[in-house]
Tab-separated table of N, CA and C in Angstrom:
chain	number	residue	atom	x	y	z
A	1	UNK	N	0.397	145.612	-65.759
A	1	UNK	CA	0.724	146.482	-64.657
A	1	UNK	C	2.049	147.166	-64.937
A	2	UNK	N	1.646	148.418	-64.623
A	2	UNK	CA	3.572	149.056	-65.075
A	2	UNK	C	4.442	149.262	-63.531
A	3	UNK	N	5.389	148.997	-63.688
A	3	UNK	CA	5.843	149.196	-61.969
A	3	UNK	C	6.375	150.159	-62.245
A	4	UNK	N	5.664	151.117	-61.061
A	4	UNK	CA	6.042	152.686	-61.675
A	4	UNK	C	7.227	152.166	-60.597
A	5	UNK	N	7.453	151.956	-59.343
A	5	UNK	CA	9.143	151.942	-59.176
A	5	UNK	C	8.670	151.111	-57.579
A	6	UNK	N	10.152	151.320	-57.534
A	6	UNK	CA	10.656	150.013	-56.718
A	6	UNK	C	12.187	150.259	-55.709
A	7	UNK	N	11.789	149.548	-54.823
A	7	UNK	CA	13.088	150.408	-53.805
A	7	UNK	C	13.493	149.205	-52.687
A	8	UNK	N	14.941	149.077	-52.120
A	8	UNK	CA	15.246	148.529	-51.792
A	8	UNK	C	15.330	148.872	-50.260
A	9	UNK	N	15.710	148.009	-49.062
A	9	UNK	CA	15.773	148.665	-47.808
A	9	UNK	C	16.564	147.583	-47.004
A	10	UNK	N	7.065	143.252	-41.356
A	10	UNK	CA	5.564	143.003	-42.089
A	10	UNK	C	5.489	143.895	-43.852
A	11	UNK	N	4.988	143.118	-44.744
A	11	UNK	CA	4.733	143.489	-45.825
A	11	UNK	C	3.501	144.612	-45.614
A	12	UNK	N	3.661	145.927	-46.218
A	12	UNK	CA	2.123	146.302	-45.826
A	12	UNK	C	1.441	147.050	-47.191
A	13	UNK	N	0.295	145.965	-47.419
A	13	UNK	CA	0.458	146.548	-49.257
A	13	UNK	C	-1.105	147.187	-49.036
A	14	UNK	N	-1.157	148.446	-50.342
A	14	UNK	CA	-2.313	148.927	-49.951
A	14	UNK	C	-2.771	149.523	-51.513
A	15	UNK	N	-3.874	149.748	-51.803
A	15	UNK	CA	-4.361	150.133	-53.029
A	15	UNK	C	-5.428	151.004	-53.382
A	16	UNK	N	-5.423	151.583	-54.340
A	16	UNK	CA	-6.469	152.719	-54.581
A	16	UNK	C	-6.742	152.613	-56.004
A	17	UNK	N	-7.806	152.904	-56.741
A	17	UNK	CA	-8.498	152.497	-57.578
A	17	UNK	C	-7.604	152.867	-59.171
A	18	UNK	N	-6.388	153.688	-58.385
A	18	UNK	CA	-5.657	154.176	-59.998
A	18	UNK	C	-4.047	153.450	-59.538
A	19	UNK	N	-4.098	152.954	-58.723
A	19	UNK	CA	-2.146	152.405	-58.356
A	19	UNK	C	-2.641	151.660	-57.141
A	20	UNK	N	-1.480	150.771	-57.119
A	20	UNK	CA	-1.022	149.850	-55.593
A	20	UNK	C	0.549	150.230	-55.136
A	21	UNK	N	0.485	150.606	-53.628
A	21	UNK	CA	1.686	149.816	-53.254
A	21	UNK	C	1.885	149.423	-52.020
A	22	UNK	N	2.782	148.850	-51.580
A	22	UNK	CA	3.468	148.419	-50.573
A	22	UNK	C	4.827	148.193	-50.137
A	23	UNK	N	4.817	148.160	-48.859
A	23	UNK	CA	6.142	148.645	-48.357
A	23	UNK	C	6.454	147.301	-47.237
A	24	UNK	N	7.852	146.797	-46.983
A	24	UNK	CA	8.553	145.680	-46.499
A	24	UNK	C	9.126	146.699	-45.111
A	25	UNK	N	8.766	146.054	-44.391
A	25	UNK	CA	8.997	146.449	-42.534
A	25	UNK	C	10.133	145.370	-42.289
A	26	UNK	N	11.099	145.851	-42.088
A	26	UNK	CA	11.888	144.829	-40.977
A	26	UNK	C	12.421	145.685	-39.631
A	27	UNK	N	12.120	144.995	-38.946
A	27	UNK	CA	12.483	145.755	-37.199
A	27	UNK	C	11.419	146.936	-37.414
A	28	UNK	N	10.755	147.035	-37.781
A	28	UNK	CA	9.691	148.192	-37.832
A	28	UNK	C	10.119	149.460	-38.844
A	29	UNK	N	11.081	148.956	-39.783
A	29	UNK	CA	11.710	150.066	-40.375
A	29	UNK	C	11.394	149.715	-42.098
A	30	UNK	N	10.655	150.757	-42.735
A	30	UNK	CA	10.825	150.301	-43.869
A	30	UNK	C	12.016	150.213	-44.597
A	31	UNK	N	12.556	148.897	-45.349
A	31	UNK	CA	13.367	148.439	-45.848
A	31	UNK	C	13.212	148.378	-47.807
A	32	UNK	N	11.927	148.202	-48.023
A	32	UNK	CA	12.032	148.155	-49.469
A	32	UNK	C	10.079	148.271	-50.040
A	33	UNK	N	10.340	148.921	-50.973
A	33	UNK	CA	9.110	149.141	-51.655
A	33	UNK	C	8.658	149.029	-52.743
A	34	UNK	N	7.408	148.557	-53.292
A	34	UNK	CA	6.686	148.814	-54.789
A	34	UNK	C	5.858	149.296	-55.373
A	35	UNK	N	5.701	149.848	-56.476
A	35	UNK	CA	4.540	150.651	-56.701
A	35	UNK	C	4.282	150.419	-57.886
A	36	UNK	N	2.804	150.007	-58.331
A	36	UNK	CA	2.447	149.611	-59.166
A	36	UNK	C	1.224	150.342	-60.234
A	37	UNK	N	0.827	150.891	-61.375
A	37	UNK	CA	-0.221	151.497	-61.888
A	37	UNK	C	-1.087	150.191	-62.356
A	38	UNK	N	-2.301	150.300	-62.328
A	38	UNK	CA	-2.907	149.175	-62.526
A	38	UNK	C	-4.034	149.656	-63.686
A	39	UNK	N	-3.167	148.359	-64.533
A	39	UNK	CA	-4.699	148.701	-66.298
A	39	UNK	C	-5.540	147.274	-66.434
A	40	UNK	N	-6.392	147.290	-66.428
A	40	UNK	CA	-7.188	146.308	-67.097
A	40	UNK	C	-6.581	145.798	-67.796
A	41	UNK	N	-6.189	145.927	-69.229
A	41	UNK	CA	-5.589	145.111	-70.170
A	41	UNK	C	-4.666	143.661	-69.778
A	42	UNK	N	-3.968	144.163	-68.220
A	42	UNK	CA	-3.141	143.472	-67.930
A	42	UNK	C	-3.903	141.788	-67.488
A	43	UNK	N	-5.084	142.278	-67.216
A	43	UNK	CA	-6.433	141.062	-66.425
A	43	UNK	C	-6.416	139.857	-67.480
A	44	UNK	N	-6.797	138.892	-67.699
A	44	UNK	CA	-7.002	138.081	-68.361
A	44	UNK	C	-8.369	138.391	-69.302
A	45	UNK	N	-8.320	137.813	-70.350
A	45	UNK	CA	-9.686	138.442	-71.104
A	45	UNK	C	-11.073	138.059	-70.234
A	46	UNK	N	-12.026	138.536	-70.363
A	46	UNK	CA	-13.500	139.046	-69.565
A	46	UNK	C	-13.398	138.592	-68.470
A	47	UNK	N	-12.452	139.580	-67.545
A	47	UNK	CA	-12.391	139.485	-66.136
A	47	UNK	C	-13.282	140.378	-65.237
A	48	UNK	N	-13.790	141.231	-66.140
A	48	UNK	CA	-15.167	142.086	-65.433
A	48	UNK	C	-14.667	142.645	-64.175
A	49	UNK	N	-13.176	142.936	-63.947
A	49	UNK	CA	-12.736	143.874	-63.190
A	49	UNK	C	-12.209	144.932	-63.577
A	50	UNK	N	-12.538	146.463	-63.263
A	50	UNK	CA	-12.574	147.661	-63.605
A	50	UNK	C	-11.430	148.423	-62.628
A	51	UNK	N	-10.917	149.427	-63.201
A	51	UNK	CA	-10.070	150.145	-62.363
A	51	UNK	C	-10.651	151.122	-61.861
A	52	UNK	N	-11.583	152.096	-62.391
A	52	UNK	CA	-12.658	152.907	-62.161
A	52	UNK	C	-13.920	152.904	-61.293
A	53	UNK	N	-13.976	151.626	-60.852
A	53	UNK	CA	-15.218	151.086	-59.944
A	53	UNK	C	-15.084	150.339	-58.769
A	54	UNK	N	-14.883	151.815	-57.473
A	54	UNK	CA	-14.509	150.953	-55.879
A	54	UNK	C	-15.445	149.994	-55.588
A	55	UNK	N	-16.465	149.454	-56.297
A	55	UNK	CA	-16.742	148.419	-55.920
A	55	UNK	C	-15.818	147.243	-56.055
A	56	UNK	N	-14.479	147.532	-57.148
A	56	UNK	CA	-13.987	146.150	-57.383
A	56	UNK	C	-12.233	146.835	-57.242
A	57	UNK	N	-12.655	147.126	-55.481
A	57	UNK	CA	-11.495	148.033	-54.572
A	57	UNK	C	-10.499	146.285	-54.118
A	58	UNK	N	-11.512	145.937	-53.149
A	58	UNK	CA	-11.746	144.819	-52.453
A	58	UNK	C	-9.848	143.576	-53.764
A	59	UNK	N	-10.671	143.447	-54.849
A	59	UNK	CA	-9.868	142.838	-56.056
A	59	UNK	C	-8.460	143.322	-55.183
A	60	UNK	N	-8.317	144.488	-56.287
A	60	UNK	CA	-7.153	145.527	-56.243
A	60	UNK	C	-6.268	145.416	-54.922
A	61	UNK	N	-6.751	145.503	-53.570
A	61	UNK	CA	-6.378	144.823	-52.723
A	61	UNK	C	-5.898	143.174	-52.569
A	62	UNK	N	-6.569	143.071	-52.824
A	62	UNK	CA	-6.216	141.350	-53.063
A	62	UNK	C	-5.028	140.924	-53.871
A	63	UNK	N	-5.305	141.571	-54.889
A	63	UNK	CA	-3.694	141.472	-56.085
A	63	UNK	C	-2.683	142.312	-55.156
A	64	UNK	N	-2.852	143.141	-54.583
A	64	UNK	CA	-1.658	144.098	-53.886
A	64	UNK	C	-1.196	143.046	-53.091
A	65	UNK	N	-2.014	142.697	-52.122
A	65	UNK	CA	-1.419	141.452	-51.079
A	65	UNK	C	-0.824	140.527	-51.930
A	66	UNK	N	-1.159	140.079	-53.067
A	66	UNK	CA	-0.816	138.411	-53.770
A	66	UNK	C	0.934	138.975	-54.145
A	67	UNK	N	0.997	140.343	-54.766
A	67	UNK	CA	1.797	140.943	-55.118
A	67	UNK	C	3.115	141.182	-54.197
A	68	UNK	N	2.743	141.552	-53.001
A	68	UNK	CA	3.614	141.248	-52.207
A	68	UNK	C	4.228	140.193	-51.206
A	69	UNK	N	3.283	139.381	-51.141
A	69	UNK	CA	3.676	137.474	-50.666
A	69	UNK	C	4.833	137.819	-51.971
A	70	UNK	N	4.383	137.956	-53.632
A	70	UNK	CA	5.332	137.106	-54.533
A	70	UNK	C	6.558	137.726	-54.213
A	71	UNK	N	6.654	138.990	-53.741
A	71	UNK	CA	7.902	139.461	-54.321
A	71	UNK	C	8.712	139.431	-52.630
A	72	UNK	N	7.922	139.101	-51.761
A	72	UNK	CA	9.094	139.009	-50.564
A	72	UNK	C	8.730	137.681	-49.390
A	73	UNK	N	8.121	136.939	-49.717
A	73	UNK	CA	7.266	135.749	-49.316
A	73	UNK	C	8.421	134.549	-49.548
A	74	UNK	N	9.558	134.719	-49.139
A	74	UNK	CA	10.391	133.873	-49.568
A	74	UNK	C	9.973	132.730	-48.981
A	75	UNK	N	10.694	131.223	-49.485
A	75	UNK	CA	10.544	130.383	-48.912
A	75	UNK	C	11.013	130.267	-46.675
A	76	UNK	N	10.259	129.794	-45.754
A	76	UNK	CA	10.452	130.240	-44.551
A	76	UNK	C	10.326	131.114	-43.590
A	77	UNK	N	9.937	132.298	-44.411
A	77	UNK	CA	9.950	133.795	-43.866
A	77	UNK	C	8.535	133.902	-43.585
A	78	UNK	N	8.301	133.741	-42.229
A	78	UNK	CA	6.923	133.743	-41.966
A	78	UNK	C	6.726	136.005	-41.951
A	79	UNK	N	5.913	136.386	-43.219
A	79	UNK	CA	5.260	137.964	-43.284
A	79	UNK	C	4.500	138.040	-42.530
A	80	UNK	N	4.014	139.432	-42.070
A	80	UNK	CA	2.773	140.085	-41.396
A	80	UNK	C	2.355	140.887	-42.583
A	81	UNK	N	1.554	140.722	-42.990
A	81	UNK	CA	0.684	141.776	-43.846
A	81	UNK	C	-0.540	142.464	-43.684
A	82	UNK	N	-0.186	143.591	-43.854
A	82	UNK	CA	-1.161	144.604	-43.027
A	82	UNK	C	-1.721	145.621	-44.324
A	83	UNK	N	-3.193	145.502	-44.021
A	83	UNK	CA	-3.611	145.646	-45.350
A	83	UNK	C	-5.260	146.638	-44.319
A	84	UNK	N	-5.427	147.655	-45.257
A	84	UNK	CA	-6.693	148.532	-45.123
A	84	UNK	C	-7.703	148.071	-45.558
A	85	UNK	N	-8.202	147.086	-46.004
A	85	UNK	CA	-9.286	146.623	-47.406
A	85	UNK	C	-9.783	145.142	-46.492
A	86	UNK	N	-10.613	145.099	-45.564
A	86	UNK	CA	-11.073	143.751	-44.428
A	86	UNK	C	-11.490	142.723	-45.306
A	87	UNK	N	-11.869	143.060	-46.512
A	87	UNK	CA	-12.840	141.671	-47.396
A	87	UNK	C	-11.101	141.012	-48.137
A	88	UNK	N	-10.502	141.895	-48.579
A	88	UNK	CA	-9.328	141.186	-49.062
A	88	UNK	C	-8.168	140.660	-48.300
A	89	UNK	N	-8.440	140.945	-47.070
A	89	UNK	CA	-7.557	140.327	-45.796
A	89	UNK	C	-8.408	138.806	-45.621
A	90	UNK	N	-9.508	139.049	-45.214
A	90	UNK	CA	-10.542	137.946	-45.337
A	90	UNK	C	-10.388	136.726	-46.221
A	91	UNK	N	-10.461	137.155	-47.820
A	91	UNK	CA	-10.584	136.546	-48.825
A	91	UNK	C	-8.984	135.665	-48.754
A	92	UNK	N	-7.980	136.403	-48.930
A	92	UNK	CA	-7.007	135.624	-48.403
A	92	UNK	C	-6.414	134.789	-47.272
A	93	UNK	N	-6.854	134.737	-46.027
A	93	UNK	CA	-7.330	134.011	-45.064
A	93	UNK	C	-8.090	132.818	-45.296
A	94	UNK	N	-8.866	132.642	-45.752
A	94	UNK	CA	-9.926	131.723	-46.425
A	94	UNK	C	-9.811	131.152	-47.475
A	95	UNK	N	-9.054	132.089	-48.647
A	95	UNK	CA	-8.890	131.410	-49.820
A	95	UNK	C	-9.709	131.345	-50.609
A	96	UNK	N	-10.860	132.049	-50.374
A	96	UNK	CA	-11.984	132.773	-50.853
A	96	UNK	C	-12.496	133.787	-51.657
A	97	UNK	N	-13.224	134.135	-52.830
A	97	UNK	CA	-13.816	135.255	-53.273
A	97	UNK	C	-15.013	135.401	-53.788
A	98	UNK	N	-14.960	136.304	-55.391
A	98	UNK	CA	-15.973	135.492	-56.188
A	98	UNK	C	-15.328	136.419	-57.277
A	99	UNK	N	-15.632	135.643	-58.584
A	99	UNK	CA	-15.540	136.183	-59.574
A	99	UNK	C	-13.755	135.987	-59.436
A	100	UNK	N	-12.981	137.312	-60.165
A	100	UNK	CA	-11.685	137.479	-59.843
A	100	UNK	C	-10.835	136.961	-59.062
A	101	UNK	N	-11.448	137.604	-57.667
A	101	UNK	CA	-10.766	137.299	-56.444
A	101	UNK	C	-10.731	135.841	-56.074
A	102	UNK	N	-11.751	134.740	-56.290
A	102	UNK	CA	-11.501	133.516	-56.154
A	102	UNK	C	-10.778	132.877	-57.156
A	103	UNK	N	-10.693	133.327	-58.134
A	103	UNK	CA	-9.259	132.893	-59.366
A	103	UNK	C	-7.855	132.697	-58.618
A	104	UNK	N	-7.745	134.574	-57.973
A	104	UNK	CA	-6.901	135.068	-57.314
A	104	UNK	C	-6.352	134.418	-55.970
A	105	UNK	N	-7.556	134.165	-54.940
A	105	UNK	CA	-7.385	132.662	-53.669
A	105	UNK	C	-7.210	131.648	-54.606
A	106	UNK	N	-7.519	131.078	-55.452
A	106	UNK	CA	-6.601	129.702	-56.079
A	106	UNK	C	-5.534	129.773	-56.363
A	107	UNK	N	-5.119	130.623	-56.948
A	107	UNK	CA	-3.660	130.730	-57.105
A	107	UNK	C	-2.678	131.104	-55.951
A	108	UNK	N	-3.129	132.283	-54.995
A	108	UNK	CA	-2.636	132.050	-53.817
A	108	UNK	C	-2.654	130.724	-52.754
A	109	UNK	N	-3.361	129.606	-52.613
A	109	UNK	CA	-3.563	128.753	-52.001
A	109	UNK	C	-2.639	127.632	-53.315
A	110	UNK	N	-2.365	128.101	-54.150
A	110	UNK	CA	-1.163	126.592	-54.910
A	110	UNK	C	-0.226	127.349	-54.239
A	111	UNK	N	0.250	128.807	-54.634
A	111	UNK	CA	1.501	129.357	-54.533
A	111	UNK	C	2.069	128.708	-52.357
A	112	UNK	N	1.481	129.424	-52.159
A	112	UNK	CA	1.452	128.645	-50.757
A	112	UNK	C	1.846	127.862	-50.068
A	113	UNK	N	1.194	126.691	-51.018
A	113	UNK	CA	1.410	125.328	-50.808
A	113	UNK	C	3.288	124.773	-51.200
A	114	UNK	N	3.687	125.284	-52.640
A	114	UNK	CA	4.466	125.177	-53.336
A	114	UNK	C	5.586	126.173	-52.692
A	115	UNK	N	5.153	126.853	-52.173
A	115	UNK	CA	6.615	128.142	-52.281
A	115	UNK	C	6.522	127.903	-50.415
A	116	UNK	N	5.759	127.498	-49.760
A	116	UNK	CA	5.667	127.448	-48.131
A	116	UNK	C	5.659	128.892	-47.908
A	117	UNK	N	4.741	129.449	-48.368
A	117	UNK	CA	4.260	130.759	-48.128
A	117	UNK	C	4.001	130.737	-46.747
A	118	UNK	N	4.242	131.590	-45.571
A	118	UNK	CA	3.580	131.767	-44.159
A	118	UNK	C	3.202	133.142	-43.770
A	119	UNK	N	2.367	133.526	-43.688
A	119	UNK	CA	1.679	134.974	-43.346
A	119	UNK	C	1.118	134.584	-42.443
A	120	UNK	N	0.438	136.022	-41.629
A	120	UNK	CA	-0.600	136.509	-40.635
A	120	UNK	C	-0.978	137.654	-41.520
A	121	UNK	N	-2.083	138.319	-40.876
A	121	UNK	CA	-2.697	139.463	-41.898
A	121	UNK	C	-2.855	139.872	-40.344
A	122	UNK	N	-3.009	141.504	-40.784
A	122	UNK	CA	-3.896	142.488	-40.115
A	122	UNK	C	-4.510	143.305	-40.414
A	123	UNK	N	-4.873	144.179	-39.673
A	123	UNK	CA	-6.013	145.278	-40.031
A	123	UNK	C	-5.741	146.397	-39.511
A	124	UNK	N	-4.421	147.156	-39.699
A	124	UNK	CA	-4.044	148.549	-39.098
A	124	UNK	C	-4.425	149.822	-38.978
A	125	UNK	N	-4.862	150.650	-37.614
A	125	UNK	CA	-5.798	151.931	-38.475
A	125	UNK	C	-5.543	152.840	-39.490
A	126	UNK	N	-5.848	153.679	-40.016
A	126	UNK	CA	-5.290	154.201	-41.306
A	126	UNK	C	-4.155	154.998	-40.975
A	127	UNK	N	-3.981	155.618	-40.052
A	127	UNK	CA	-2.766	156.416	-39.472
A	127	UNK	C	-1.742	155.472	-39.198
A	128	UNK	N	-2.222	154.423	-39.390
A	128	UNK	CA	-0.791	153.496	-39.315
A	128	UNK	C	-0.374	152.571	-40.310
A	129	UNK	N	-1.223	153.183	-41.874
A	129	UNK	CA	-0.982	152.117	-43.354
A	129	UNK	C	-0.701	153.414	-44.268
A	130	UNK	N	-0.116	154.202	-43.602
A	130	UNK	CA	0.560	155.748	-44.391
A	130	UNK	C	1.645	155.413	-45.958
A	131	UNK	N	2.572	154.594	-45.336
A	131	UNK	CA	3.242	154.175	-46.697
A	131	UNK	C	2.678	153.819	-47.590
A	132	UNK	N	1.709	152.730	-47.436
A	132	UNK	CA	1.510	151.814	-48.693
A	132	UNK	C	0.215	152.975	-49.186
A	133	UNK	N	-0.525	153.471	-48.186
A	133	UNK	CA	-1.166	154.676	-48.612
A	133	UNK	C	-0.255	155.816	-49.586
A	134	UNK	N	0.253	156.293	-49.381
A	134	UNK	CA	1.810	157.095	-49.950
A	134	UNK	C	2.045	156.381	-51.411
A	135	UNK	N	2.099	155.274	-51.043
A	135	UNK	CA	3.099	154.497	-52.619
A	135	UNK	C	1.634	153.948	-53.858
A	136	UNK	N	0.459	153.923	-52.813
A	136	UNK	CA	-0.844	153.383	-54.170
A	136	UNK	C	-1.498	155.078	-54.732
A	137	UNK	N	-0.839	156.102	-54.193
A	137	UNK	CA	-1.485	157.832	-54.849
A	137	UNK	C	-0.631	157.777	-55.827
C-alpha cells in the first residue's frame, strides 16, 4: 500500500476500488487524515483479492476500517467508525468473513483483544461520509 498522504488535526474510513481513506473526527471536527493507494502485491501470496473487481469492494472496506482502528485505536479510546460498505461494518462486528476478510476479522479480533481496541460502527448516509469519500478518489 503506498500512503499517498497523511494529515494531522469518530474514525470515518471509506474506500473505492483504486484508494482508501479516512478521516479522525474529534468534537465533530476533522482532526487528522489518511490516504492510501491500494496494489495487490501488497496482499499476501494467493489472496484472490483484486483491486479492479467491486465485488471484492466489501475487503477494501474492511482493510480501510482495520487501517484505521491501527492507526488511531489507541489503547482506551473508545472510536465511532462510520463506514459506507454494510457487509464490512458487519464483518467487523462479528468478526466474520470469508476468504480475505475472515483472515482480516482474525486479526482484528487478536488486535482487540491485545491493544483493548473499543469501537461502535455506523452506517452514515452518503452526504454525510464526504471526507473519507474525498480522501479514497
Amino acid at each position: 500500500m503506498e500512503n499517498v498522504g497523511e494529515g494531522e488535526g469518530g474514525a470515518e474510513p471509506g474506500r473505492r476500488v483504486w484508494g482508501g481513506g479516512a478521516a479522525l473526527y474529534e468534537d465533530d471536527v476533522p482532526t487528522a487524515w489518511m490516504q492510501l493507494e491500494w496494489s495487490e502485491a501488497d496482499l499476501y501470496p494467493g489472496c484472490q483479492v483484486k483491486t479492479n473487481e467491486s465485488k471484492h469492494l466489501p475487503f477494501w472496506e474492511f482493510l480501510m476500517f482495520f487501517l484505521a482502528l491501527e492507526r488511531w485505536g489507541a489503547c482506551g479510546l473508545n472510536l465511532a467508525i462510520l463506514g459506507d460498505n454494510i457487509g464490512s461494518l458487519q464483518n467487523a462486528l462479528a468478526k466474520k468473513g470469508c476468504g480475505a476478510s475472515l483472515r482480516l476479522a482474525a486479526e482484528l479480533a487478536w488486535r482487540q483483544c491485545c491493544f483493548s481496541w473499543e469501537f461502535t460502527v455506523g452506517h452514515p448516509p452518503s452526504e454525510h461520509n464526504k471526507w473519507a469519500d474525498a480522501l479514497s478518489r
